[in-house]
Amino acid sequence: MHAMIFMRPGAPLEWTELPEPEPAAGEIKVKVLACGVCRTDLHVVDGELPPGPLPIIPGHEIVGQIEALGPDVAGLTLGQRVGIPWLGHTCGVCIYCRSGRENLCDRPLFTGYTRNGGYATAAVADARFAFPLDETGDPVAQAPLLCAGLIGWRSLVMAGEGKNIGLYGFGAAAHIILQVAKWQRRKVFAFTQKGDSQTQAFARELGADWAGGSDIAPPEVLDAAIIYAPVGALVPAALKVVRKGGRVVCAGIHMSDIPGFPYAWLWGEREVVSVANLTRADGAEFFAVAKAAGVKTTTRRYSLKDANQALSDLRAGRFDGAAVLTPLQPPSDGKAPRLFS
Ligand SMILES: [Zn+2]
Ligand SMILES: [Zn+2]
């Protein structure tokens, strides 16, 4: 198989040939049809998260087709299409696992961070954490649902039932969650970087009731705000425009420091909470919701070899929606990778 491997923080991923992985007991091996590029991957390769084992293959929005089943795999079949998300394994016995909060497991494995992920032509996963996917959909369109969609959904649930929802940082997650929130008949206020009129137009096209810079107060007070951008200064900014009793949900795995702010902005029973990871129950719920809501994803495709380009385009905000690697397709420059020669 081929993979783009993360060797050390700050270094570009390296195109590498590896032996085909073999699924152990309870595992599946998939051919990677598509793998989304998530902001968390940037935090991993930029060294902004505590280091995991290295080298590692990033990528945790995997749409794959099962090529091999290890012993003791139940409920999945050869040839089936599955999604492999960030949550790659849990211990099953810690207090969190035993209380329906496996997203907080004390001894988890995370795909593309502490176990190998999908920036590769093949991947192995714990079968119990793979989601069966619709076989007819475009795998590239499905990939962003695996993290942007799932964690986005968990953050929307965490935001509560309020009508007016603010979304800060209009990337992969927000472009999906806006569609879900509109389907739920809510009002959506999309906040982008100051002056980013292109992304604001994209948000309006998708149905945002209002779009503007995060430095601007929205025309109505918000019931809740979800912050997808890794910018701590957005926490006080969002608190200032959320009503009494409202909630600010921080949905990213990493953020710059939150600056100090007057206690009065929090007072009035406003809350700041974070969302961490996902549970398998979130997945079951979200895939049904995404289908009912008719969610459509906007994607930019990259060949596997162009993973570094995809990461740098994400870092610079050079596209709307989500970047997706297509490991079985040749690179866009027409030069076939060694895989096909
Ligand atoms: Zn656990
Ligand atoms: Zn992610």
PDB file of C-alpha atoms in Angstrom, residues 27-328:
ATOM      1  CA  GLU A  27     -10.513  -5.591  12.849  1.00  0.00           C
ATOM      2  CA  ILE A  28     -11.345  -4.882   9.236  1.00  0.00           C
ATOM      3  CA  LYS A  29      -9.098  -3.837   6.392  1.00  0.00           C
ATOM      4  CA  VAL A  30     -10.542  -1.347   3.914  1.00  0.00           C
ATOM      5  CA  LYS A  31      -9.553   0.031   0.559  1.00  0.00           C
ATOM      6  CA  VAL A  32      -9.664   3.821   1.111  1.00  0.00           C
ATOM      7  CA  LEU A  33     -12.111   5.335  -1.389  1.00  0.00           C
ATOM      8  CA  ALA A  34     -11.848   8.807   0.153  1.00  0.00           C
ATOM      9  CA  CYS A  35     -10.409  10.450   3.265  1.00  0.00           C
ATOM     10  CA  GLY A  36     -11.347  13.910   4.446  1.00  0.00           C
ATOM     11  CA  VAL A  37      -8.736  16.407   5.596  1.00  0.00           C
ATOM     12  CA  CYS A  38      -9.759  17.799   8.978  1.00  0.00           C
ATOM     13  CA  ARG A  39      -8.435  20.782  10.913  1.00  0.00           C
ATOM     14  CA  THR A  40      -7.426  18.308  13.617  1.00  0.00           C
ATOM     15  CA  ASP A  41      -4.955  16.823  11.102  1.00  0.00           C
ATOM     16  CA  LEU A  42      -3.380  20.284  10.897  1.00  0.00           C
ATOM     17  CA  HIS A  43      -3.118  20.462  14.690  1.00  0.00           C
ATOM     18  CA  VAL A  44      -1.437  17.025  14.630  1.00  0.00           C
ATOM     19  CA  VAL A  45       1.103  17.812  11.901  1.00  0.00           C
ATOM     20  CA  ASP A  46       1.790  21.295  13.275  1.00  0.00           C
ATOM     21  CA  GLY A  47       2.587  19.761  16.676  1.00  0.00           C
ATOM     22  CA  GLU A  48      -0.223  21.632  18.465  1.00  0.00           C
ATOM     23  CA  LEU A  49      -1.499  18.465  20.168  1.00  0.00           C
ATOM     24  CA  PRO A  50       0.476  16.299  22.603  1.00  0.00           C
ATOM     25  CA  PRO A  51       2.585  14.012  20.398  1.00  0.00           C
ATOM     26  CA  GLY A  52       1.251  10.524  19.717  1.00  0.00           C
ATOM     27  CA  PRO A  53       3.322   7.592  18.485  1.00  0.00           C
ATOM     28  CA  LEU A  54       5.387   8.411  15.389  1.00  0.00           C
ATOM     29  CA  PRO A  55       5.518   7.792  12.534  1.00  0.00           C
ATOM     30  CA  ILE A  56       1.754   7.704  11.973  1.00  0.00           C
ATOM     31  CA  ILE A  57      -0.609   7.883   9.009  1.00  0.00           C
ATOM     32  CA  PRO A  58      -3.033  10.815   9.553  1.00  0.00           C
ATOM     33  CA  GLY A  59      -6.649  10.931   8.440  1.00  0.00           C
ATOM     34  CA  HIS A  60      -9.848  10.164  10.349  1.00  0.00           C
ATOM     35  CA  GLU A  61     -12.639  10.778   7.851  1.00  0.00           C
ATOM     36  CA  ILE A  62     -12.250   7.516   5.987  1.00  0.00           C
ATOM     37  CA  VAL A  63     -14.745   6.124   3.518  1.00  0.00           C
ATOM     38  CA  GLY A  64     -13.606   2.618   2.745  1.00  0.00           C
ATOM     39  CA  GLN A  65     -14.670  -0.625   1.176  1.00  0.00           C
ATOM     40  CA  ILE A  66     -14.023  -3.737   3.250  1.00  0.00           C
ATOM     41  CA  GLU A  67     -11.340  -5.905   1.640  1.00  0.00           C
ATOM     42  CA  ALA A  68     -10.620  -8.269   4.514  1.00  0.00           C
ATOM     43  CA  LEU A  69     -12.181  -9.261   7.824  1.00  0.00           C
ATOM     44  CA  GLY A  70     -10.097 -10.352  10.791  1.00  0.00           C
ATOM     45  CA  PRO A  71     -11.329 -13.146  13.054  1.00  0.00           C
ATOM     46  CA  ASP A  72     -14.338 -12.412  15.285  1.00  0.00           C
ATOM     47  CA  VAL A  73     -15.810  -9.554  13.253  1.00  0.00           C
ATOM     48  CA  ALA A  74     -19.584  -9.504  13.499  1.00  0.00           C
ATOM     49  CA  GLY A  75     -22.132  -7.540  11.494  1.00  0.00           C
ATOM     50  CA  LEU A  76     -19.929  -6.406   8.610  1.00  0.00           C
ATOM     51  CA  THR A  77     -19.322  -8.113   5.264  1.00  0.00           C
ATOM     52  CA  LEU A  78     -16.672  -8.151   2.559  1.00  0.00           C
ATOM     53  CA  GLY A  79     -17.232  -5.455  -0.047  1.00  0.00           C
ATOM     54  CA  GLN A  80     -19.365  -3.340   2.291  1.00  0.00           C
ATOM     55  CA  ARG A  81     -18.790   0.431   2.427  1.00  0.00           C
ATOM     56  CA  VAL A  82     -17.974   1.803   5.878  1.00  0.00           C
ATOM     57  CA  GLY A  83     -16.936   5.063   7.478  1.00  0.00           C
ATOM     58  CA  ILE A  84     -14.045   5.109   9.930  1.00  0.00           C
ATOM     59  CA  PRO A  85     -14.115   8.101  12.284  1.00  0.00           C
ATOM     60  CA  TRP A  86     -11.757   9.768  14.759  1.00  0.00           C
ATOM     61  CA  LEU A  87     -12.821   7.536  17.664  1.00  0.00           C
ATOM     62  CA  GLY A  88     -10.916   4.380  16.772  1.00  0.00           C
ATOM     63  CA  HIS A  89     -11.149   2.350  19.967  1.00  0.00           C
ATOM     64  CA  THR A  90     -12.286   2.662  23.577  1.00  0.00           C
ATOM     65  CA  CYS A  91     -11.455   0.596  26.666  1.00  0.00           C
ATOM     66  CA  GLY A  92     -15.068  -0.295  27.464  1.00  0.00           C
ATOM     67  CA  VAL A  93     -14.454  -0.401  31.214  1.00  0.00           C
ATOM     68  CA  CYS A  94     -13.580   3.111  32.450  1.00  0.00           C
ATOM     69  CA  ILE A  95     -16.235   5.237  34.171  1.00  0.00           C
ATOM     70  CA  TYR A  96     -16.843   7.158  30.947  1.00  0.00           C
ATOM     71  CA  CYS A  97     -17.272   4.056  28.800  1.00  0.00           C
ATOM     72  CA  ARG A  98     -19.644   2.607  31.390  1.00  0.00           C
ATOM     73  CA  SER A  99     -21.786   5.752  31.552  1.00  0.00           C
ATOM     74  CA  GLY A 100     -22.504   6.369  27.867  1.00  0.00           C
ATOM     75  CA  ARG A 101     -19.653   8.867  27.457  1.00  0.00           C
ATOM     76  CA  GLU A 102     -17.158   6.800  25.508  1.00  0.00           C
ATOM     77  CA  ASN A 103     -16.047  10.037  23.803  1.00  0.00           C
ATOM     78  CA  LEU A 104     -14.229  10.787  27.079  1.00  0.00           C
ATOM     79  CA  CYS A 105     -12.679   7.291  27.472  1.00  0.00           C
ATOM     80  CA  ASP A 106      -9.513   7.206  29.593  1.00  0.00           C
ATOM     81  CA  ARG A 107      -7.710   4.815  27.228  1.00  0.00           C
ATOM     82  CA  PRO A 108      -8.942   5.585  23.715  1.00  0.00           C
ATOM     83  CA  LEU A 109      -7.278   5.242  20.331  1.00  0.00           C
ATOM     84  CA  PHE A 110      -7.841   7.981  17.786  1.00  0.00           C
ATOM     85  CA  THR A 111      -7.686   7.273  14.086  1.00  0.00           C
ATOM     86  CA  GLY A 112      -4.905   9.153  12.346  1.00  0.00           C
ATOM     87  CA  TYR A 113      -3.403  10.282  15.665  1.00  0.00           C
ATOM     88  CA  THR A 114      -2.706   7.305  17.922  1.00  0.00           C
ATOM     89  CA  ARG A 115      -3.522   4.623  15.367  1.00  0.00           C
ATOM     90  CA  ASN A 116      -2.936   4.725  11.623  1.00  0.00           C
ATOM     91  CA  GLY A 117      -5.535   6.558   9.548  1.00  0.00           C
ATOM     92  CA  GLY A 118      -6.691   7.073   5.998  1.00  0.00           C
ATOM     93  CA  TYR A 119      -4.054   9.132   4.184  1.00  0.00           C
ATOM     94  CA  ALA A 120      -3.313   5.824   2.482  1.00  0.00           C
ATOM     95  CA  THR A 121      -4.613   3.404  -0.090  1.00  0.00           C
ATOM     96  CA  ALA A 122      -5.632   0.967   2.657  1.00  0.00           C
ATOM     97  CA  ALA A 123      -6.413   1.135   6.367  1.00  0.00           C
ATOM     98  CA  VAL A 124      -7.177  -1.211   9.236  1.00  0.00           C
ATOM     99  CA  ALA A 125      -9.786  -0.350  11.864  1.00  0.00           C
ATOM    100  CA  ASP A 126     -11.542  -1.764  14.909  1.00  0.00           C
ATOM    101  CA  ALA A 127     -14.728  -3.139  13.339  1.00  0.00           C
ATOM    102  CA  ARG A 128     -16.893  -1.997  16.251  1.00  0.00           C
ATOM    103  CA  PHE A 129     -16.101   1.658  15.499  1.00  0.00           C
ATOM    104  CA  ALA A 130     -16.857   1.547  11.764  1.00  0.00           C
ATOM    105  CA  PHE A 131     -20.186   2.911  10.554  1.00  0.00           C
ATOM    106  CA  PRO A 132     -21.980   1.200   7.650  1.00  0.00           C
ATOM    107  CA  LEU A 133     -22.518   3.858   4.945  1.00  0.00           C
ATOM    108  CA  ASP A 134     -24.935   4.271   2.052  1.00  0.00           C
ATOM    109  CA  GLU A 135     -23.401   2.315  -0.839  1.00  0.00           C
ATOM    110  CA  THR A 136     -24.847   4.584  -3.508  1.00  0.00           C
ATOM    111  CA  GLY A 137     -23.491   7.952  -2.369  1.00  0.00           C
ATOM    112  CA  ASP A 138     -20.302   9.557  -3.654  1.00  0.00           C
ATOM    113  CA  PRO A 139     -17.519   8.533  -1.224  1.00  0.00           C
ATOM    114  CA  VAL A 140     -15.897  11.972  -1.581  1.00  0.00           C
ATOM    115  CA  ALA A 141     -19.130  13.685  -0.554  1.00  0.00           C
ATOM    116  CA  GLN A 142     -19.521  11.290   2.383  1.00  0.00           C
ATOM    117  CA  ALA A 143     -16.010  11.740   3.816  1.00  0.00           C
ATOM    118  CA  PRO A 144     -16.577  15.124   5.546  1.00  0.00           C
ATOM    119  CA  LEU A 145     -19.563  13.663   7.396  1.00  0.00           C
ATOM    120  CA  LEU A 146     -17.184  11.404   9.357  1.00  0.00           C
ATOM    121  CA  CYS A 147     -15.764  14.192  11.508  1.00  0.00           C
ATOM    122  CA  ALA A 148     -16.903  17.644  10.412  1.00  0.00           C
ATOM    123  CA  GLY A 149     -20.430  16.279  10.326  1.00  0.00           C
ATOM    124  CA  LEU A 150     -20.284  14.074  13.406  1.00  0.00           C
ATOM    125  CA  ILE A 151     -18.502  16.448  15.760  1.00  0.00           C
ATOM    126  CA  GLY A 152     -20.520  19.264  14.248  1.00  0.00           C
ATOM    127  CA  TRP A 153     -23.672  17.356  15.151  1.00  0.00           C
ATOM    128  CA  ARG A 154     -22.498  16.714  18.703  1.00  0.00           C
ATOM    129  CA  SER A 155     -21.748  20.441  19.066  1.00  0.00           C
ATOM    130  CA  LEU A 156     -25.187  21.389  17.726  1.00  0.00           C
ATOM    131  CA  VAL A 157     -26.878  19.065  20.228  1.00  0.00           C
ATOM    132  CA  MET A 158     -24.701  20.568  22.959  1.00  0.00           C
ATOM    133  CA  ALA A 159     -25.802  24.065  21.858  1.00  0.00           C
ATOM    134  CA  GLY A 160     -29.333  23.238  22.990  1.00  0.00           C
ATOM    135  CA  GLU A 161     -32.745  23.888  21.526  1.00  0.00           C
ATOM    136  CA  GLY A 162     -32.474  27.644  20.990  1.00  0.00           C
ATOM    137  CA  LYS A 163     -33.652  29.159  17.739  1.00  0.00           C
ATOM    138  CA  ASN A 164     -30.832  31.573  16.954  1.00  0.00           C
ATOM    139  CA  ILE A 165     -27.544  29.762  16.431  1.00  0.00           C
ATOM    140  CA  GLY A 166     -24.235  31.436  15.664  1.00  0.00           C
ATOM    141  CA  LEU A 167     -21.493  29.497  13.851  1.00  0.00           C
ATOM    142  CA  TYR A 168     -17.982  30.903  14.195  1.00  0.00           C
ATOM    143  CA  GLY A 169     -15.534  29.689  11.570  1.00  0.00           C
ATOM    144  CA  PHE A 170     -17.335  28.705   8.392  1.00  0.00           C
ATOM    145  CA  GLY A 171     -15.405  25.653   7.223  1.00  0.00           C
ATOM    146  CA  ALA A 172     -16.203  21.971   6.790  1.00  0.00           C
ATOM    147  CA  ALA A 173     -18.203  21.507  10.005  1.00  0.00           C
ATOM    148  CA  ALA A 174     -20.203  24.733   9.810  1.00  0.00           C
ATOM    149  CA  HIS A 175     -21.178  24.211   6.165  1.00  0.00           C
ATOM    150  CA  ILE A 176     -22.770  20.882   7.164  1.00  0.00           C
ATOM    151  CA  ILE A 177     -24.284  21.993  10.467  1.00  0.00           C
ATOM    152  CA  LEU A 178     -25.848  25.075   8.888  1.00  0.00           C
ATOM    153  CA  GLN A 179     -27.871  22.741   6.641  1.00  0.00           C
ATOM    154  CA  VAL A 180     -28.950  20.621   9.614  1.00  0.00           C
ATOM    155  CA  ALA A 181     -29.896  23.675  11.687  1.00  0.00           C
ATOM    156  CA  LYS A 182     -31.930  25.139   8.809  1.00  0.00           C
ATOM    157  CA  TRP A 183     -33.695  21.777   8.421  1.00  0.00           C
ATOM    158  CA  GLN A 184     -34.530  22.078  12.123  1.00  0.00           C
ATOM    159  CA  ARG A 185     -36.102  25.473  11.304  1.00  0.00           C
ATOM    160  CA  ARG A 186     -33.571  27.497  13.222  1.00  0.00           C
ATOM    161  CA  LYS A 187     -32.000  30.802  12.291  1.00  0.00           C
ATOM    162  CA  VAL A 188     -28.308  30.599  11.497  1.00  0.00           C
ATOM    163  CA  PHE A 189     -25.810  33.432  11.831  1.00  0.00           C
ATOM    164  CA  ALA A 190     -22.482  32.648  10.164  1.00  0.00           C
ATOM    165  CA  PHE A 191     -19.331  34.404  11.344  1.00  0.00           C
ATOM    166  CA  THR A 192     -16.173  34.407   9.240  1.00  0.00           C
ATOM    167  CA  GLN A 193     -12.849  36.181   9.452  1.00  0.00           C
ATOM    168  CA  LYS A 194     -13.233  39.931   9.146  1.00  0.00           C
ATOM    169  CA  GLY A 195     -13.798  40.906   5.516  1.00  0.00           C
ATOM    170  CA  ASP A 196     -14.007  37.350   4.119  1.00  0.00           C
ATOM    171  CA  SER A 197     -16.858  38.199   1.769  1.00  0.00           C
ATOM    172  CA  GLN A 198     -16.351  35.050  -0.312  1.00  0.00           C
ATOM    173  CA  THR A 199     -17.006  32.724   2.637  1.00  0.00           C
ATOM    174  CA  GLN A 200     -19.891  34.929   3.770  1.00  0.00           C
ATOM    175  CA  ALA A 201     -21.447  34.560   0.310  1.00  0.00           C
ATOM    176  CA  PHE A 202     -20.919  30.779   0.518  1.00  0.00           C
ATOM    177  CA  ALA A 203     -22.765  30.717   3.880  1.00  0.00           C
ATOM    178  CA  ARG A 204     -25.656  32.735   2.448  1.00  0.00           C
ATOM    179  CA  GLU A 205     -25.873  30.403  -0.574  1.00  0.00           C
ATOM    180  CA  LEU A 206     -26.280  27.493   1.826  1.00  0.00           C
ATOM    181  CA  GLY A 207     -29.111  29.271   3.634  1.00  0.00           C
ATOM    182  CA  ALA A 208     -27.540  31.359   6.395  1.00  0.00           C
ATOM    183  CA  ASP A 209     -29.957  34.035   7.619  1.00  0.00           C
ATOM    184  CA  TRP A 210     -27.037  36.375   8.142  1.00  0.00           C
ATOM    185  CA  ALA A 211     -23.304  36.244   7.490  1.00  0.00           C
ATOM    186  CA  GLY A 212     -20.625  38.671   8.581  1.00  0.00           C
ATOM    187  CA  GLY A 213     -17.241  39.117  10.198  1.00  0.00           C
ATOM    188  CA  SER A 214     -16.692  37.825  13.720  1.00  0.00           C
ATOM    189  CA  ASP A 215     -15.926  41.422  14.745  1.00  0.00           C
ATOM    190  CA  ILE A 216     -19.514  42.450  13.977  1.00  0.00           C
ATOM    191  CA  ALA A 217     -22.555  42.041  16.256  1.00  0.00           C
ATOM    192  CA  PRO A 218     -25.314  40.021  14.550  1.00  0.00           C
ATOM    193  CA  PRO A 219     -28.699  41.698  13.976  1.00  0.00           C
ATOM    194  CA  GLU A 220     -30.364  39.502  16.635  1.00  0.00           C
ATOM    195  CA  VAL A 221     -29.219  38.178  19.999  1.00  0.00           C
ATOM    196  CA  LEU A 222     -28.070  34.536  19.841  1.00  0.00           C
ATOM    197  CA  ASP A 223     -29.400  31.637  21.911  1.00  0.00           C
ATOM    198  CA  ALA A 224     -26.153  29.738  21.405  1.00  0.00           C
ATOM    199  CA  ALA A 225     -22.921  29.961  19.472  1.00  0.00           C
ATOM    200  CA  ILE A 226     -20.640  27.187  18.260  1.00  0.00           C
ATOM    201  CA  ILE A 227     -16.982  27.969  17.678  1.00  0.00           C
ATOM    202  CA  TYR A 228     -15.277  25.861  15.014  1.00  0.00           C
ATOM    203  CA  ALA A 229     -12.332  28.167  14.389  1.00  0.00           C
ATOM    204  CA  PRO A 230      -9.231  27.489  16.552  1.00  0.00           C
ATOM    205  CA  VAL A 231      -9.242  31.060  17.849  1.00  0.00           C
ATOM    206  CA  GLY A 232      -9.601  31.617  21.594  1.00  0.00           C
ATOM    207  CA  ALA A 233     -10.525  35.292  21.149  1.00  0.00           C
ATOM    208  CA  LEU A 234     -13.835  34.135  19.666  1.00  0.00           C
ATOM    209  CA  VAL A 235     -14.976  32.862  23.081  1.00  0.00           C
ATOM    210  CA  PRO A 236     -15.460  36.322  24.644  1.00  0.00           C
ATOM    211  CA  ALA A 237     -16.642  37.645  21.263  1.00  0.00           C
ATOM    212  CA  ALA A 238     -19.393  35.017  21.192  1.00  0.00           C
ATOM    213  CA  LEU A 239     -20.308  35.489  24.871  1.00  0.00           C
ATOM    214  CA  LYS A 240     -20.964  39.168  24.172  1.00  0.00           C
ATOM    215  CA  VAL A 241     -23.665  38.337  21.605  1.00  0.00           C
ATOM    216  CA  VAL A 242     -25.310  35.383  23.399  1.00  0.00           C
ATOM    217  CA  ARG A 243     -28.405  36.038  25.509  1.00  0.00           C
ATOM    218  CA  LYS A 244     -28.717  35.382  29.264  1.00  0.00           C
ATOM    219  CA  GLY A 245     -28.751  31.633  29.869  1.00  0.00           C
ATOM    220  CA  GLY A 246     -27.162  31.093  26.473  1.00  0.00           C
ATOM    221  CA  ARG A 247     -24.270  28.825  25.696  1.00  0.00           C
ATOM    222  CA  VAL A 248     -20.995  29.032  23.812  1.00  0.00           C
ATOM    223  CA  VAL A 249     -19.791  25.650  22.561  1.00  0.00           C
ATOM    224  CA  CYS A 250     -16.115  25.212  21.664  1.00  0.00           C
ATOM    225  CA  ALA A 251     -16.030  22.397  19.114  1.00  0.00           C
ATOM    226  CA  GLY A 252     -12.355  22.210  18.208  1.00  0.00           C
ATOM    227  CA  ILE A 253      -9.682  19.987  19.736  1.00  0.00           C
ATOM    228  CA  HIS A 254      -7.248  22.892  19.973  1.00  0.00           C
ATOM    229  CA  MET A 255      -7.613  26.650  20.343  1.00  0.00           C
ATOM    230  CA  SER A 256      -5.273  29.553  20.921  1.00  0.00           C
ATOM    231  CA  ASP A 257      -5.464  30.938  24.462  1.00  0.00           C
ATOM    232  CA  ILE A 258      -8.705  32.601  25.491  1.00  0.00           C
ATOM    233  CA  PRO A 259      -8.010  36.238  26.388  1.00  0.00           C
ATOM    234  CA  GLY A 260      -9.265  37.688  29.651  1.00  0.00           C
ATOM    235  CA  PHE A 261     -12.664  39.361  29.581  1.00  0.00           C
ATOM    236  CA  PRO A 262     -15.049  41.090  32.028  1.00  0.00           C
ATOM    237  CA  TYR A 263     -16.999  38.665  34.198  1.00  0.00           C
ATOM    238  CA  ALA A 264     -20.141  40.562  33.197  1.00  0.00           C
ATOM    239  CA  TRP A 265     -19.967  38.900  29.763  1.00  0.00           C
ATOM    240  CA  LEU A 266     -20.323  35.463  31.393  1.00  0.00           C
ATOM    241  CA  TRP A 267     -22.733  36.526  34.113  1.00  0.00           C
ATOM    242  CA  GLY A 268     -26.436  35.898  33.528  1.00  0.00           C
ATOM    243  CA  GLU A 269     -25.953  32.114  33.575  1.00  0.00           C
ATOM    244  CA  ARG A 270     -24.179  32.075  30.275  1.00  0.00           C
ATOM    245  CA  GLU A 271     -22.092  28.953  29.797  1.00  0.00           C
ATOM    246  CA  VAL A 272     -18.905  28.057  27.958  1.00  0.00           C
ATOM    247  CA  VAL A 273     -18.507  24.335  27.209  1.00  0.00           C
ATOM    248  CA  SER A 274     -16.301  22.184  25.024  1.00  0.00           C
ATOM    249  CA  VAL A 275     -17.146  19.204  22.856  1.00  0.00           C
ATOM    250  CA  ALA A 276     -14.684  16.338  22.766  1.00  0.00           C
ATOM    251  CA  ASN A 277     -14.616  13.530  20.217  1.00  0.00           C
ATOM    252  CA  LEU A 278     -17.739  11.504  19.431  1.00  0.00           C
ATOM    253  CA  THR A 279     -19.635   8.442  20.535  1.00  0.00           C
ATOM    254  CA  ARG A 280     -20.916   5.701  18.264  1.00  0.00           C
ATOM    255  CA  ALA A 281     -24.418   6.763  19.284  1.00  0.00           C
ATOM    256  CA  ASP A 282     -23.688  10.236  17.828  1.00  0.00           C
ATOM    257  CA  GLY A 283     -22.867   8.518  14.546  1.00  0.00           C
ATOM    258  CA  ALA A 284     -26.054   6.469  14.443  1.00  0.00           C
ATOM    259  CA  GLU A 285     -28.070   9.638  15.123  1.00  0.00           C
ATOM    260  CA  PHE A 286     -26.188  11.911  12.779  1.00  0.00           C
ATOM    261  CA  PHE A 287     -26.198   9.716   9.671  1.00  0.00           C
ATOM    262  CA  ALA A 288     -29.988   9.465   9.952  1.00  0.00           C
ATOM    263  CA  VAL A 289     -30.268  13.245  10.447  1.00  0.00           C
ATOM    264  CA  ALA A 290     -27.929  14.015   7.522  1.00  0.00           C
ATOM    265  CA  LYS A 291     -30.038  11.848   5.245  1.00  0.00           C
ATOM    266  CA  ALA A 292     -33.346  13.322   6.432  1.00  0.00           C
ATOM    267  CA  ALA A 293     -31.981  16.867   6.129  1.00  0.00           C
ATOM    268  CA  GLY A 294     -30.614  16.162   2.640  1.00  0.00           C
ATOM    269  CA  VAL A 295     -27.161  17.430   3.619  1.00  0.00           C
ATOM    270  CA  LYS A 296     -24.876  18.133   0.680  1.00  0.00           C
ATOM    271  CA  THR A 297     -21.167  18.648   1.133  1.00  0.00           C
ATOM    272  CA  THR A 298     -18.953  20.995  -0.840  1.00  0.00           C
ATOM    273  CA  THR A 299     -15.567  19.383  -1.416  1.00  0.00           C
ATOM    274  CA  ARG A 300     -12.251  19.958  -3.102  1.00  0.00           C
ATOM    275  CA  ARG A 301     -10.557  16.761  -4.229  1.00  0.00           C
ATOM    276  CA  TYR A 302      -6.853  16.043  -3.927  1.00  0.00           C
ATOM    277  CA  SER A 303      -4.855  12.981  -4.845  1.00  0.00           C
ATOM    278  CA  LEU A 304      -3.163  11.189  -1.962  1.00  0.00           C
ATOM    279  CA  LYS A 305       0.219  12.532  -3.055  1.00  0.00           C
ATOM    280  CA  ASP A 306      -1.155  16.068  -2.786  1.00  0.00           C
ATOM    281  CA  ALA A 307      -1.996  15.681   0.930  1.00  0.00           C
ATOM    282  CA  ASN A 308       0.564  18.356   1.901  1.00  0.00           C
ATOM    283  CA  GLN A 309      -1.048  20.751  -0.567  1.00  0.00           C
ATOM    284  CA  ALA A 310      -4.484  19.964   0.873  1.00  0.00           C
ATOM    285  CA  LEU A 311      -3.216  20.699   4.393  1.00  0.00           C
ATOM    286  CA  SER A 312      -1.621  23.974   3.363  1.00  0.00           C
ATOM    287  CA  ASP A 313      -4.750  25.037   1.462  1.00  0.00           C
ATOM    288  CA  LEU A 314      -6.801  24.273   4.585  1.00  0.00           C
ATOM    289  CA  ARG A 315      -4.380  26.257   6.744  1.00  0.00           C
ATOM    290  CA  ALA A 316      -4.667  29.231   4.386  1.00  0.00           C
ATOM    291  CA  GLY A 317      -8.449  28.920   3.907  1.00  0.00           C
ATOM    292  CA  ARG A 318      -8.089  28.520   0.130  1.00  0.00           C
ATOM    293  CA  PHE A 319     -11.353  26.630  -0.454  1.00  0.00           C
ATOM    294  CA  ASP A 320     -14.953  26.514   0.752  1.00  0.00           C
ATOM    295  CA  GLY A 321     -16.250  23.373   2.436  1.00  0.00           C
ATOM    296  CA  ALA A 322     -13.916  20.402   2.912  1.00  0.00           C
ATOM    297  CA  ALA A 323     -10.775  18.944   1.338  1.00  0.00           C
ATOM    298  CA  VAL A 324     -10.911  15.241   0.534  1.00  0.00           C
ATOM    299  CA  LEU A 325      -8.116  12.902  -0.562  1.00  0.00           C
ATOM    300  CA  THR A 326      -8.906  10.294  -3.187  1.00  0.00           C
ATOM    301  CA  PRO A 327      -6.147   7.702  -2.692  1.00  0.00           C
ATOM    302  CA  LEU A 328      -7.158   5.514  -5.611  1.00  0.00           C
TER     303      LEU A 328
END
